[in-house]
Short mmCIF file of C-alpha atoms and ligand atoms in Angstrom, two decimals:
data_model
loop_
_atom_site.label_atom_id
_atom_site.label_comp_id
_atom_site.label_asym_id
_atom_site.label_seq_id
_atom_site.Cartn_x
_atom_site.Cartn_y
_atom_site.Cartn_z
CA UNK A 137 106.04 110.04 95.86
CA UNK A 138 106.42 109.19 91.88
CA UNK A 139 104.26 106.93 90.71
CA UNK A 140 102.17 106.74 93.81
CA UNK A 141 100.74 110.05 95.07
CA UNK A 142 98.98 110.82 91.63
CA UNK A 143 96.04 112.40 91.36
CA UNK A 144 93.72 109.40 92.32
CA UNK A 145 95.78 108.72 95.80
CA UNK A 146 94.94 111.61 97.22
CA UNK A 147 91.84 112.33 96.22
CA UNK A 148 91.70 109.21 98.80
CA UNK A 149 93.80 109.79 100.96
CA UNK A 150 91.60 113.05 101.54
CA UNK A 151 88.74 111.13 102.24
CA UNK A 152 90.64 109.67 104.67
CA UNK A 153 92.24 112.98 106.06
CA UNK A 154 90.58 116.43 105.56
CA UNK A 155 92.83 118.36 107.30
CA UNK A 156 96.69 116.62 106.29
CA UNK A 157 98.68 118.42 103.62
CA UNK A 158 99.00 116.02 100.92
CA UNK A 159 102.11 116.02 98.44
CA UNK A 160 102.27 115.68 94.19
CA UNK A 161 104.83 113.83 93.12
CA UNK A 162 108.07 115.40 91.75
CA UNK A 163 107.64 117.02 88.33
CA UNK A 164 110.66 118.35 87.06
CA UNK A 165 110.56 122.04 86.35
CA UNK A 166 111.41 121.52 82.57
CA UNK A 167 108.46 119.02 82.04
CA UNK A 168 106.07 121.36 83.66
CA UNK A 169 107.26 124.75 81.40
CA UNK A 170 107.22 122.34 78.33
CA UNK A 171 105.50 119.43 78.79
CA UNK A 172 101.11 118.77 78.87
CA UNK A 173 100.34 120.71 81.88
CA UNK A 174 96.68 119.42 82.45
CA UNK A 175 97.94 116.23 82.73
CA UNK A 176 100.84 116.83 84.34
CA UNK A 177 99.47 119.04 87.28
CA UNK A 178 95.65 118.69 86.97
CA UNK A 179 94.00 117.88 90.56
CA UNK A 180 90.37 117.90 91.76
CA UNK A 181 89.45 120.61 94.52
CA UNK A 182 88.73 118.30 96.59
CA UNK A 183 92.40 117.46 97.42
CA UNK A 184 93.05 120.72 98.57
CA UNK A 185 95.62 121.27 100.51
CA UNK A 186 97.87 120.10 98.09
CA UNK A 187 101.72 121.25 97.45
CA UNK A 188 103.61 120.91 93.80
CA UNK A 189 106.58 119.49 94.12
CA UNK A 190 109.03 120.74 92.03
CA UNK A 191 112.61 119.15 90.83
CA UNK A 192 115.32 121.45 89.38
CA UNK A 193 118.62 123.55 90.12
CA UNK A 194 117.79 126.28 87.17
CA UNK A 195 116.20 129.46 89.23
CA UNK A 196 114.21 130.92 86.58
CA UNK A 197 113.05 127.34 85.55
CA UNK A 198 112.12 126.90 89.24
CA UNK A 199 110.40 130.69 89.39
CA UNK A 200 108.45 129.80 86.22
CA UNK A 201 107.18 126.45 87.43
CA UNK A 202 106.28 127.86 90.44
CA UNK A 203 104.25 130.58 88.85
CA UNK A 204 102.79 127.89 86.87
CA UNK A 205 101.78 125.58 89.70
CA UNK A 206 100.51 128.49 91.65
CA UNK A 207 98.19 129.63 88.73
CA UNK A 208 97.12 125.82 88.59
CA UNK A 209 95.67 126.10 92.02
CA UNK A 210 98.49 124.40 94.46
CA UNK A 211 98.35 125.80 98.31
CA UNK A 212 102.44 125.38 98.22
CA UNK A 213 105.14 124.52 96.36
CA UNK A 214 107.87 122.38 97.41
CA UNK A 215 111.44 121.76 96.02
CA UNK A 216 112.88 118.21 96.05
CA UNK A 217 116.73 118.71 97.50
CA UNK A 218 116.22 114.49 98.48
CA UNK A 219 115.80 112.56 95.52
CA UNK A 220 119.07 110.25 94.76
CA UNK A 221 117.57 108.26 91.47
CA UNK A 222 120.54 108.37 88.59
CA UNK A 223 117.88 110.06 86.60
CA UNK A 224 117.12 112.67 89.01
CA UNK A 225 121.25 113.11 89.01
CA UNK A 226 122.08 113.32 85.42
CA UNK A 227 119.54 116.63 85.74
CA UNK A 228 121.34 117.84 88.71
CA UNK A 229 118.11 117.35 90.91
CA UNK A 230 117.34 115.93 94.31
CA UNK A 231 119.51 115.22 96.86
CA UNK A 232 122.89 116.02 95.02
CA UNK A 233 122.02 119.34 95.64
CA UNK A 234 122.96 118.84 99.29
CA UNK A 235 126.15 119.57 97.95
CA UNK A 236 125.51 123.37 96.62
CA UNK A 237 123.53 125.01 99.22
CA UNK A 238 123.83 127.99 97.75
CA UNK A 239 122.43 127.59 94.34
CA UNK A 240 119.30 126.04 96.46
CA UNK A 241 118.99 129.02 98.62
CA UNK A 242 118.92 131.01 94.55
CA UNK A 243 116.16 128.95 93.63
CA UNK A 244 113.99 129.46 96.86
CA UNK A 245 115.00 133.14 96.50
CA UNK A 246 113.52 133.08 92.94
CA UNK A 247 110.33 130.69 93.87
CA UNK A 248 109.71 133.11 96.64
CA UNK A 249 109.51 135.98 94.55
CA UNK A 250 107.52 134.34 91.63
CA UNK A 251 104.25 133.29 93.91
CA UNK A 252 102.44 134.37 97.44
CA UNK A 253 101.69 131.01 98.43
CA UNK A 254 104.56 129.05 100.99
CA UNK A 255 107.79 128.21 99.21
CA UNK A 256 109.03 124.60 100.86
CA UNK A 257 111.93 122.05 100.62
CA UNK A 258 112.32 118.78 101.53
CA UNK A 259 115.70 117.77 101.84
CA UNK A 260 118.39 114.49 102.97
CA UNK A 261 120.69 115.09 105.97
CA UNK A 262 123.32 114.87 103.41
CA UNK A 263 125.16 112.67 101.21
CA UNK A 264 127.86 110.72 100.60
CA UNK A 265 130.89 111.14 103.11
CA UNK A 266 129.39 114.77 104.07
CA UNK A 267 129.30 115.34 108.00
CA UNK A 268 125.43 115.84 108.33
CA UNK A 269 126.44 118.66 111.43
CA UNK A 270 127.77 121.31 109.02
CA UNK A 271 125.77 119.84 105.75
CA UNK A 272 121.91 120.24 106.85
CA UNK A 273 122.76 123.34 108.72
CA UNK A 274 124.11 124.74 105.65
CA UNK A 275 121.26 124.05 103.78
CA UNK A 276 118.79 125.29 106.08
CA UNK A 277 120.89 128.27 107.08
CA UNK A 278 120.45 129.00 103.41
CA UNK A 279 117.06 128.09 102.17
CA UNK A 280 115.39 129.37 105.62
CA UNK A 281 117.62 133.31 104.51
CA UNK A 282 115.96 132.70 101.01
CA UNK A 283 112.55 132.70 102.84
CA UNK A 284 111.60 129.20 102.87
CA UNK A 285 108.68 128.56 105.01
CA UNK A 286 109.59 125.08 105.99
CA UNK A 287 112.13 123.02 105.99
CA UNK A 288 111.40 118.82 105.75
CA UNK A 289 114.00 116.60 106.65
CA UNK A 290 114.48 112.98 105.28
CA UNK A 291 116.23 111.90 108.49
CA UNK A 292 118.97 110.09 106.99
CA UNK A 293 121.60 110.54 104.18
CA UNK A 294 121.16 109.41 100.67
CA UNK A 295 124.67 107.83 99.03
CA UNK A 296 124.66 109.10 95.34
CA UNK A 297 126.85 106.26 94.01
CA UNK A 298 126.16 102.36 94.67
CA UNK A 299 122.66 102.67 96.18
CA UNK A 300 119.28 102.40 94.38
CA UNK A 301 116.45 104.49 95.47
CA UNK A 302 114.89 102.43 97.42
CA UNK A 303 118.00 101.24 98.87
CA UNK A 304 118.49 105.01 99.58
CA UNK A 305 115.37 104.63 101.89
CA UNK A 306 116.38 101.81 104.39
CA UNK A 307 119.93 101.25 104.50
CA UNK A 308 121.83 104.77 105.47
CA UNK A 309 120.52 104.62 108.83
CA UNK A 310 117.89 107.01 110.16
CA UNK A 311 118.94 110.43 112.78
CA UNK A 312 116.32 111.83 114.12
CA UNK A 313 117.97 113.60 116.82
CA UNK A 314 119.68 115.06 114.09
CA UNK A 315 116.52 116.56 112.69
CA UNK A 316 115.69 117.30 116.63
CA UNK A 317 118.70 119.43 116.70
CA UNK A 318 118.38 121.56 114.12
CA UNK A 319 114.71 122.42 115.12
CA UNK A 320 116.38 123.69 118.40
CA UNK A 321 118.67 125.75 116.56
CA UNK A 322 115.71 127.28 114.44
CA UNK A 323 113.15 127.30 116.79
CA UNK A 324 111.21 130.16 114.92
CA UNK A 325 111.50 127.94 111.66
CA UNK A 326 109.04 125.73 110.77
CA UNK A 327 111.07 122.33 110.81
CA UNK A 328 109.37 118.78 109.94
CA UNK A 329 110.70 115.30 110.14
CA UNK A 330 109.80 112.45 107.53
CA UNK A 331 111.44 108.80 106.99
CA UNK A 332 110.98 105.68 108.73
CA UNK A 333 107.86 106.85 110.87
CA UNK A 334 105.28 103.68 110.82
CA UNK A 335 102.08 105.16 113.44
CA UNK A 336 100.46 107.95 114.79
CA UNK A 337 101.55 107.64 117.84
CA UNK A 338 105.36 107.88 116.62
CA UNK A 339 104.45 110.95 114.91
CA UNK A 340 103.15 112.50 118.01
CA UNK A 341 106.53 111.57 119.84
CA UNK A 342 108.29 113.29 117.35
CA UNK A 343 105.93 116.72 117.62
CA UNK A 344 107.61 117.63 121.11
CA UNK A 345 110.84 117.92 119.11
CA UNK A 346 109.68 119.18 115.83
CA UNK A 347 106.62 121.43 113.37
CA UNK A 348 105.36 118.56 111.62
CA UNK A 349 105.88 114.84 110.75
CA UNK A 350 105.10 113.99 107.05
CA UNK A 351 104.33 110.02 106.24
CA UNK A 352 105.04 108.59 103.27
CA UNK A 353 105.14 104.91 102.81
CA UNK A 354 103.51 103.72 106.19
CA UNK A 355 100.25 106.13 104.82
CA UNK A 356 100.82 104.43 101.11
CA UNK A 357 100.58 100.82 102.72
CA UNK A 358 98.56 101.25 105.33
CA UNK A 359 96.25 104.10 104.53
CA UNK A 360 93.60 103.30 107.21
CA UNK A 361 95.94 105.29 109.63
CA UNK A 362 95.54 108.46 108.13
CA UNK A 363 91.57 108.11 109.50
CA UNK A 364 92.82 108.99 112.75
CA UNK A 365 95.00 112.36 112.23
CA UNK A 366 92.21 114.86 111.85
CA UNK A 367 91.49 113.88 116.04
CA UNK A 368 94.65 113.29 116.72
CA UNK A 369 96.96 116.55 115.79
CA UNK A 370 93.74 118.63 113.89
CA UNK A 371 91.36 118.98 117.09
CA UNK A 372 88.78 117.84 115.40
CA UNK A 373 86.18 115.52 117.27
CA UNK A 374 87.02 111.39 117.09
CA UNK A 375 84.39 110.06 115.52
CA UNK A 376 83.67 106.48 113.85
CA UNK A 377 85.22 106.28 110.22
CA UNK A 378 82.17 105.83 108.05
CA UNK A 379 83.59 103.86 105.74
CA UNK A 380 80.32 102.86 103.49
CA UNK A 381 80.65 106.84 102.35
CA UNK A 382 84.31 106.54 101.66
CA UNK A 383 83.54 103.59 99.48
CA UNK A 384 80.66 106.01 97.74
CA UNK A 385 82.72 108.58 97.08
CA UNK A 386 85.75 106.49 95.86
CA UNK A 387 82.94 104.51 93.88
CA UNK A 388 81.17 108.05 92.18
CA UNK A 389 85.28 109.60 91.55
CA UNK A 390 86.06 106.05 89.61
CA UNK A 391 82.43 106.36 87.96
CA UNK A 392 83.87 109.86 86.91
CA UNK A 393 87.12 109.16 85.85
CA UNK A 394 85.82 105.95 83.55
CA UNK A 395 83.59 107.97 82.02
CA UNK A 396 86.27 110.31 81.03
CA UNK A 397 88.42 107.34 79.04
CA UNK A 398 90.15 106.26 82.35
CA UNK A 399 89.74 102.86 83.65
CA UNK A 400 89.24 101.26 87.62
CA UNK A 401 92.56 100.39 88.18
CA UNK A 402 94.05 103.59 87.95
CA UNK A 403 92.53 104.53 91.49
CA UNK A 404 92.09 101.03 93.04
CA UNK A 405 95.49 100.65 92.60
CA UNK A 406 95.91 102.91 95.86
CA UNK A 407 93.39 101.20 97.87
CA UNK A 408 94.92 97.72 98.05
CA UNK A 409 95.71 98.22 101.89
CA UNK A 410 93.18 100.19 102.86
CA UNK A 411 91.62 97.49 105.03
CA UNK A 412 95.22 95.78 106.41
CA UNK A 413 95.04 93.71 108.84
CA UNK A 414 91.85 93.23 109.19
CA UNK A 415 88.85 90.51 108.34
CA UNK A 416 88.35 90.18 104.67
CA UNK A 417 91.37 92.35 103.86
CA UNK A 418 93.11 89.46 101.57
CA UNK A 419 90.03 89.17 99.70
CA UNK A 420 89.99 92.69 99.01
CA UNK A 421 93.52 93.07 97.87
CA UNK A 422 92.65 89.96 95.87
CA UNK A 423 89.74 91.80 94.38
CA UNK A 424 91.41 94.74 93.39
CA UNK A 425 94.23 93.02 92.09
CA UNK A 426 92.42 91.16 89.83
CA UNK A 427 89.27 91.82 88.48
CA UNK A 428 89.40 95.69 88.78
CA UNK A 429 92.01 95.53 86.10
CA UNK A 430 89.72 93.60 83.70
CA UNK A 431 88.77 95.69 80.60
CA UNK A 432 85.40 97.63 81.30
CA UNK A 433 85.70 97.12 85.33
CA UNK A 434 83.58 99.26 86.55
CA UNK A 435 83.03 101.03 89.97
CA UNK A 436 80.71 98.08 91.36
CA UNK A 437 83.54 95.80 91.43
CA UNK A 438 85.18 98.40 94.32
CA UNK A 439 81.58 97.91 95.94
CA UNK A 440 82.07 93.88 96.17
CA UNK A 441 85.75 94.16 97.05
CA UNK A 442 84.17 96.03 100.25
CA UNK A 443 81.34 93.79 101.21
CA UNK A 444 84.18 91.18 101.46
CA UNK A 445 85.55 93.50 104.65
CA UNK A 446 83.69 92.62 107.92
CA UNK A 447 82.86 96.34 108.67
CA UNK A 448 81.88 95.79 112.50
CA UNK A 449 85.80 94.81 112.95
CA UNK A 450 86.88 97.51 110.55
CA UNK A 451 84.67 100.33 112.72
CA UNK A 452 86.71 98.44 115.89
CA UNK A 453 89.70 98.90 114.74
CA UNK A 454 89.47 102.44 113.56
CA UNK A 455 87.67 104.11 117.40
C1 FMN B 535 107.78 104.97 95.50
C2 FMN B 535 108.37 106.17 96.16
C3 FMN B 535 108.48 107.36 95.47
C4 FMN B 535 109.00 108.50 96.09
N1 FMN B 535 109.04 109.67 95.39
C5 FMN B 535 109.43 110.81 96.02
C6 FMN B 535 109.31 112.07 95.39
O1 FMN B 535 108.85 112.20 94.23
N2 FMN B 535 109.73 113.17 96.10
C7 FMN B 535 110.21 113.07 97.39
O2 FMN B 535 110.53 114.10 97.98
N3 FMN B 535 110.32 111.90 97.98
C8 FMN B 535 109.93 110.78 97.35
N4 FMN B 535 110.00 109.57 98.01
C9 FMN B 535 110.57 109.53 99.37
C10 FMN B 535 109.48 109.74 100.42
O3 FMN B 535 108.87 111.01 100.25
C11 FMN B 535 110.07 109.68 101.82
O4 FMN B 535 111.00 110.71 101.99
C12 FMN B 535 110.75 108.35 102.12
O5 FMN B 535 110.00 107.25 101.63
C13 FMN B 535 110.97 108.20 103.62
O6 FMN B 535 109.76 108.39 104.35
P1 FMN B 535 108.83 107.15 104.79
O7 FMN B 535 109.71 106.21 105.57
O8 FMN B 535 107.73 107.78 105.62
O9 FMN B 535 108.33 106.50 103.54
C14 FMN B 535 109.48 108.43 97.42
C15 FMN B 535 109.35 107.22 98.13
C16 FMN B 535 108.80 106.11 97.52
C17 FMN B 535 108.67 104.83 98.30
#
């Protein structure tokens, strides 16, 4: 998601999460042939698995970008077909490419054979007056030919004209049976669902229907949920969050990253709601906010933020 899964959100969200596939945001193909790579697609291994995700409607852009992002280090690369920002548009990226299924089942073609690692797209259920029956099955019918290896669905349309992005993410109304139905008519695909999905628990609904469920603002907001998906869909054994180590960890990476000309706020930034709902979790907002954007903040200020969380509620909360 631009501007919030950088590099710094998920290296924690994968403290949070070992085993969910985390997502860049969209780089446009051009920036990352042309533009400063390191900074553009550096990660840390410890974020691994991570996709690239790519915008673009060029093919041997796409194929070079790929290569690129591949040589980087990325586990998959994924191609934005959802995107409706006028920006995005003016490019012909993102979701107007709904519209040409064709040219996006070229560009998969070419991604596929530029790298070995899992070609992806993340797509809309169409847009504008498009019938979302014919539209998504288009795409797919395409991309999946191409040799996609999944398919993600935004489960609602985006309107290209009149809408701003983030109106394009609450007001054309959500389909997930939509979504439902086209796994059914791919059921050797791997098909996953994304938009509007707040818990766990919904996510597990949706996984009799559906491959995967991918999260994107609930596990921005509220990022305490994502402790619980390495029990819940991973098989891994439940076990108490330890949240002191998290708090280590995020404290050494910010230690790291300040060193390195950086400064606190850069990663706090993601942890605002880390402790929602729960005692002490205004004062730690409030701490963050505040005085970990101060010039020279350093990593204890993260440390006092915490001790303002009443940890025996927080442990509750999470078993
Ligand atoms: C701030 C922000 C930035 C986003 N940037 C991207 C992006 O770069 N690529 C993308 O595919 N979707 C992007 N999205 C859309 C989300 O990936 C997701 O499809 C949408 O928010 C619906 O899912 P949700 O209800 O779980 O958030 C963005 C969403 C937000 C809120």
């Amino acid at each position: 998601m631009m501007d919030w899964t950088d590099r710094h959100c998920r290296f924690f969200h994968r403290q949070l999460t070992r085993r969910a596939l985390l997502y860049t945001e969209m780089v446009v193909a051009d920036a990352v042939i042309h533009g400063a790579r390191e900074r553009l697609l550096g990660f840390d291994d410890a974020e691994h698995p991570v996709a690239l995700q790519l915008g673009g409607s060029d093919p041997a852009k796409l194929a070079e970008a790929a290569r690129i992002g591949e040589a980087f280090g990325y586990d998959e690369i994924n191609l934005n077909v959802g995107c409706p920002s006028d920006r995005v548009q003016s490019g012909t990226f993102g979701a107007c490419l709904m519209k040409t299924p064709a040219l996006v089942a070229e560009c998969v073609g070419a991604m596929k054979a530029s790298v070995t690692i899992p070609v992806t797209v993340k797509c809309r259920i169409g847009v504008d007056d498009q019938d979302p029956e014919p539209a998504l099955d288009a795409l797919a019918d395409g991309v999946l030919a191409a040799g996609a290896n999944a398919l993600w669905v935004h489960a609602r349309k985006a309107w290209l004209e009149g809408l701003s992005p983030k109106e394009n993410r609450e007001i054309p109304p959500l389909d997930y049976p939509r979504v439902h139905r086209l796994k059914a008519r791919k059921p050797d695909e791997f098909i996953g669902i994304n938009g509007g999905i707040q818990s766990l628990a919904e996510a597990s609904a949706h996984l009799s229907h559906v491959d995967g469920v991918m999260l994107g603002r609930a596990a921005y907001h509220t990022p305490g949920i994502l402790t619980g998906v390495d029990a819940a869909f991973y098989g891994e054994a439940a076990a108490a969050f330890d949240y002191p180590a998290l708090i280590d960890a995020m404290a050494g990476y910010a230690a790291r990253h300040i060193e390195r000309g950086g400064r606190l706020g850069h990663i706090t930034r993601h942890m605002v709601g880390l402790f929602h709902g729960l005692p002490g979790a205004r004062r730690f907002r409030q701490i963050l906010s505040t005085d970990a954007n101060k010039p020279g903040a350093g990593p204890q200020v993260l440390k006092s933020a915490f001790a303002a969380i009443d940890l025996a509620a927080a442990e509750a909360e999470a078993a």
